[in-house]
Every structure is written in C-alpha cells, then in structure tokens.
Coordinates of C-alpha atoms in Angstrom, one line a residue:
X21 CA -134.2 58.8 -61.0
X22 CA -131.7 58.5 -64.0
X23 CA -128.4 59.9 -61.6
X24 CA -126.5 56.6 -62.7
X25 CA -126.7 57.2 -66.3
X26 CA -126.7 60.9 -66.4
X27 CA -123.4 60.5 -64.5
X28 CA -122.2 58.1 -66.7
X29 CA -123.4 60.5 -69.7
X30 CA -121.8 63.3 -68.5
X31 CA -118.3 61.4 -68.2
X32 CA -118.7 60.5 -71.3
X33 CA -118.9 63.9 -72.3
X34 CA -116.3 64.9 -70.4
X35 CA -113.8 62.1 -71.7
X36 CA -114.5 63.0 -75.1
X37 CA -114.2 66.9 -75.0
X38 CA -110.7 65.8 -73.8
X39 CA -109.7 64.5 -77.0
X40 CA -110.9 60.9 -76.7
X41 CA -113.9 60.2 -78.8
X42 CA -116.8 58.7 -77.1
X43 CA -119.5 56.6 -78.3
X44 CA -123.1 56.2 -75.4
X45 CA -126.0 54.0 -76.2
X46 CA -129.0 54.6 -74.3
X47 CA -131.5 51.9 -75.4
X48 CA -134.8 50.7 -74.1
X49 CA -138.0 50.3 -75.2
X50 CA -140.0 52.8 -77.0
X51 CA -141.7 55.3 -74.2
X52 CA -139.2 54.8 -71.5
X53 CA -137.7 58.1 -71.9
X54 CA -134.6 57.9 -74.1
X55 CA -135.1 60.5 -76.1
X56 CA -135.9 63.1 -73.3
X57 CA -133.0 61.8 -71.8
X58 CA -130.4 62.3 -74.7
X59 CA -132.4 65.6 -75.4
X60 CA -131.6 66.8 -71.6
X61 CA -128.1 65.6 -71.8
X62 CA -127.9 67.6 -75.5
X63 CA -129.1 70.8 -73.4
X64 CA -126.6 70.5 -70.8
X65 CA -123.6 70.1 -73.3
X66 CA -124.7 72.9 -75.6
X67 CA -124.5 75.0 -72.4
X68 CA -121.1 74.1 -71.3
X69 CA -120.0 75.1 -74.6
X70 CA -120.1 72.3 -77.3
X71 CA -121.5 72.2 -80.6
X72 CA -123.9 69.9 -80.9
X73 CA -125.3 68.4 -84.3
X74 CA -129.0 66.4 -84.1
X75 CA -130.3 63.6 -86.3
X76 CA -133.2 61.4 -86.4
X77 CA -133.8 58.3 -88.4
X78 CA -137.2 57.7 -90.1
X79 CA -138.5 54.3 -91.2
X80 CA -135.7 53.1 -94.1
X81 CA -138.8 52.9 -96.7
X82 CA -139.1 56.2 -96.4
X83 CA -135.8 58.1 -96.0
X84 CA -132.9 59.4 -98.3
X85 CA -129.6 57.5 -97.8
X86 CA -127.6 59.0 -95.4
X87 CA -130.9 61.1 -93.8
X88 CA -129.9 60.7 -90.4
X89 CA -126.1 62.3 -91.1
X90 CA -127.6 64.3 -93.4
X91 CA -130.2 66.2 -90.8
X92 CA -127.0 66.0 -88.8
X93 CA -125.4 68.0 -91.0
X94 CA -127.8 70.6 -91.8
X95 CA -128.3 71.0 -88.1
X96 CA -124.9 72.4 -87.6
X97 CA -124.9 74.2 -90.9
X98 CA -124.3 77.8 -88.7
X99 CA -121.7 76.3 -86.7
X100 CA -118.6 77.8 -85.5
X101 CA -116.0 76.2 -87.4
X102 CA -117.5 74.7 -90.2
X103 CA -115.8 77.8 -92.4
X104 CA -112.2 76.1 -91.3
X105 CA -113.4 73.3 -93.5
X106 CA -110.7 73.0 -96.6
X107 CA -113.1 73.9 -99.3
X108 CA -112.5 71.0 -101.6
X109 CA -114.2 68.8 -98.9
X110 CA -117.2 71.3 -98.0
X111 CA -118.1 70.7 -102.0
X112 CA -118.3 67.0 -101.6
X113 CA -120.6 67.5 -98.3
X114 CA -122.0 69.8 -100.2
X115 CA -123.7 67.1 -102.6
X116 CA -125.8 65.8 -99.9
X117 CA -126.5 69.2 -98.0
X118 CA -126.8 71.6 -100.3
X119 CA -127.5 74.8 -98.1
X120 CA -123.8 74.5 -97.6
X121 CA -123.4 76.1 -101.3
X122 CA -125.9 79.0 -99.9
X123 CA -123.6 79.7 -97.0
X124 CA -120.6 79.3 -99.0
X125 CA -121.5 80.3 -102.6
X126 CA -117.8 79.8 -103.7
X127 CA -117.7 76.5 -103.5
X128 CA -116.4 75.1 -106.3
X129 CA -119.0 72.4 -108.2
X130 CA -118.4 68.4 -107.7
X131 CA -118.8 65.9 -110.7
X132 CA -121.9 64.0 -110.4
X133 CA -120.5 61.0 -108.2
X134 CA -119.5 57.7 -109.2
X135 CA -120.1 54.4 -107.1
X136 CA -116.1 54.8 -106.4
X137 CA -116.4 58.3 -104.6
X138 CA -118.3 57.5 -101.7
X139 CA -115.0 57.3 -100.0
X140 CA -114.9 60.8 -100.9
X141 CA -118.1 61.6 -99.5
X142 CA -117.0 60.0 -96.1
X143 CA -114.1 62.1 -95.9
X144 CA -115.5 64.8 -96.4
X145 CA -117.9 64.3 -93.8
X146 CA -115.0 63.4 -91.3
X147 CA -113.2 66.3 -92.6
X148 CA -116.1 68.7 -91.7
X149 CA -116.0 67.5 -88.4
X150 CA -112.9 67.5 -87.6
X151 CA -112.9 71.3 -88.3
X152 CA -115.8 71.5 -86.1
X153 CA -113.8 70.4 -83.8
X154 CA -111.2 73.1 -84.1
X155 CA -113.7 75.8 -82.4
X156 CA -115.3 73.4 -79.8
X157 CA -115.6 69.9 -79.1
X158 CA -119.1 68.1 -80.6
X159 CA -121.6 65.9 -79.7
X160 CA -123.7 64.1 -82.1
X161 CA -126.9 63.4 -81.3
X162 CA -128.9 59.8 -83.4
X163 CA -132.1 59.6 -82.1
X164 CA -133.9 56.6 -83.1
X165 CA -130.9 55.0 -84.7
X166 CA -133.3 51.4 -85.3
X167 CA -134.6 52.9 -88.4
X168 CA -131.0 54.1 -89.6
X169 CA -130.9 52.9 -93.5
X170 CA -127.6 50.4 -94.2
X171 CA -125.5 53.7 -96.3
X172 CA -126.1 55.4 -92.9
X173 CA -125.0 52.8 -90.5
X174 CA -122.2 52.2 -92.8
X175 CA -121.1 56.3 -93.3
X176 CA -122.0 56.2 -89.0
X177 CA -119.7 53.3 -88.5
X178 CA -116.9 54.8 -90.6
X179 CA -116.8 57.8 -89.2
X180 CA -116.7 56.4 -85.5
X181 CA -114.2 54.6 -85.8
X182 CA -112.1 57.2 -88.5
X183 CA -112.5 59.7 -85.6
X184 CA -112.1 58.2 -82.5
X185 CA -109.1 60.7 -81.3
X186 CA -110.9 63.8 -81.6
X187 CA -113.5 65.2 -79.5
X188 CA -116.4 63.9 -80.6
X189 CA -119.0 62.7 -78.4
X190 CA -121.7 60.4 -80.4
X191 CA -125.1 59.8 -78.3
X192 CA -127.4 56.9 -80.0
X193 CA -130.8 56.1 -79.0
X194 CA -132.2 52.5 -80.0
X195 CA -134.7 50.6 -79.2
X196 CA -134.2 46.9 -80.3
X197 CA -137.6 45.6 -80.1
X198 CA -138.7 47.9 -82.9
X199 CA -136.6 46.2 -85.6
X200 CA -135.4 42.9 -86.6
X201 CA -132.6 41.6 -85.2
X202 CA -130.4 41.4 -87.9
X203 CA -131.4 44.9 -89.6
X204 CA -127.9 47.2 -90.5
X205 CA -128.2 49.3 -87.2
X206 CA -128.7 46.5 -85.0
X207 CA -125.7 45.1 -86.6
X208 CA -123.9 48.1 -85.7
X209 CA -125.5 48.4 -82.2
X210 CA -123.7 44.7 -81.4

C-alpha cells in the first residue's frame, strides 16, 4: 500500500546515484511504519549495489554529540572506499570513531581539538564520504532524526548541503509530534 512513496523513494535513489545528491523525509507519526519503510528501501539499495551507512538518534539527554553521524560512521567502518580517504582527514574522523585507528593503525595522532576545529571535523566527515563515494554511490540512513542533538543537526545540515553534487542519497525519518516544535531537528526538518 506504500507504491506512491516507494516509487518516489526509489527515484530518489536513482537521481542521486547519478551524481545529484538527494535528500527524502518520510515522516508520520510514531507506529505508522517509517522505519520499516526506510529499512525496506535500505535493503533494496544495498542490493543494487550502494553502500549504505545507518544511524539512529536517541533522546538528546542521553546521547554523545554527533551520535547519530557517529553510528553512521562506524556502520560503514568496513566499507569499500573508505581506504581512498586522504589520511590526514581519516585522523580527524578518527577522534569521534575511533575503530578507524584499529582498521588503520598508521594513522597519524590529532591534537586534542579546539572549539575552532570543528570545521575540521566536518570536513573530514565530508571528505570520508566523498571517498565512499569513489567505489559506489551511498545512502545514509537517520532514523528517528526528532531526537538528533543541535552538534548533529548542525554537522547533518552542513554536510547536505557541502555535498549535494555527489551521490549521496540521505533518508530521514521524523516524527514531529514527538518533539517540540522549535527543537534543532525540527528546525532542520522546515
């Protein structure tokens, strides 16, 4: 009973596989079946070849700045291209996911940060998937994106719009009457 939006899912796909970046919201309520439907969708794209990347936000009280890239990250910590990454910009990733030292142990150390390299951070994130991108194009999958902490909507809104000409499908779920109206990822949702 979804044909409408799966079709429109799946273009969405396509368009950005092509080189276009591509940005789908499917919100609703909570039980309604977004997450089965983005989950589905995730399947199907993993199948025709692309490298997909999964994150879920938590309640903000609880999380880690960042947690939803983060997860993100560490789900694709195996995947192909992610060794094309110029090394200076796996060690800033490399700060928030660690295991990236474990599958490169050469990386060379970062400074502890300072509040005027988070651009560097950022970067380094869009670098990383840009040579992801190199190997296949990628979808990246926010599930739950009403509890996404303010660093993350902000770090998720950079790199949208920083990468919006390569092949890079992002898929958001939200569900607006969870959260305030005015909370960072509703902000973003508008």
């Amino acid at each position: 009973g979804r044909d409408r939006e799966w079709n429109a899912l799946t273009h969405a796909w396509r368009t950005a596989a092509d080189g276009k970046g591509r940005v789908a919201l499917i919100e609703g309520d909570a039980g309604v079946g977004k997450s089965r439907l983005a989950d589905d969708l995730i399947r199907w794209i993993s199948a025709t070849g692309g490298t997909v990347l999964r994150g879920r936000a938590y309640d903000v009280r609880g999380g880690a700045p960042f947690g939803t890239i983060i997860e993100a990250l560490r789900s694709g910590i195996d995947a192909p291209g992610l060794a094309g990454t110029d090394p200076q910009w796996l060690a800033e990733v490399a700060r928030v996911v660690p295991e990236l030292r474990t599958r490169f142990p050469t990386l060379a150390s970062v400074s502890t940060p300072t509040s005027a390299d988070g651009w560097r951070l950022f970067e380094g994130i869009a670098q990383l998937l840009v040579a992801l991108t190199e190997e296949a194009p990628v979808a990246v999958l926010v599930d739950d994106l009403q509890w996404c902490d303010a660093d993350g909507c902000a770090l998720l809104h950079s790199l949208i719009r920083r990468l919006d000409g390569a092949p890079i499908f992002w898929c958001l779920t939200f569900s607006a009457g969870a959260v305030e109206r005015d909370t960072p990822a509703a902000r973003l949702v508008r």
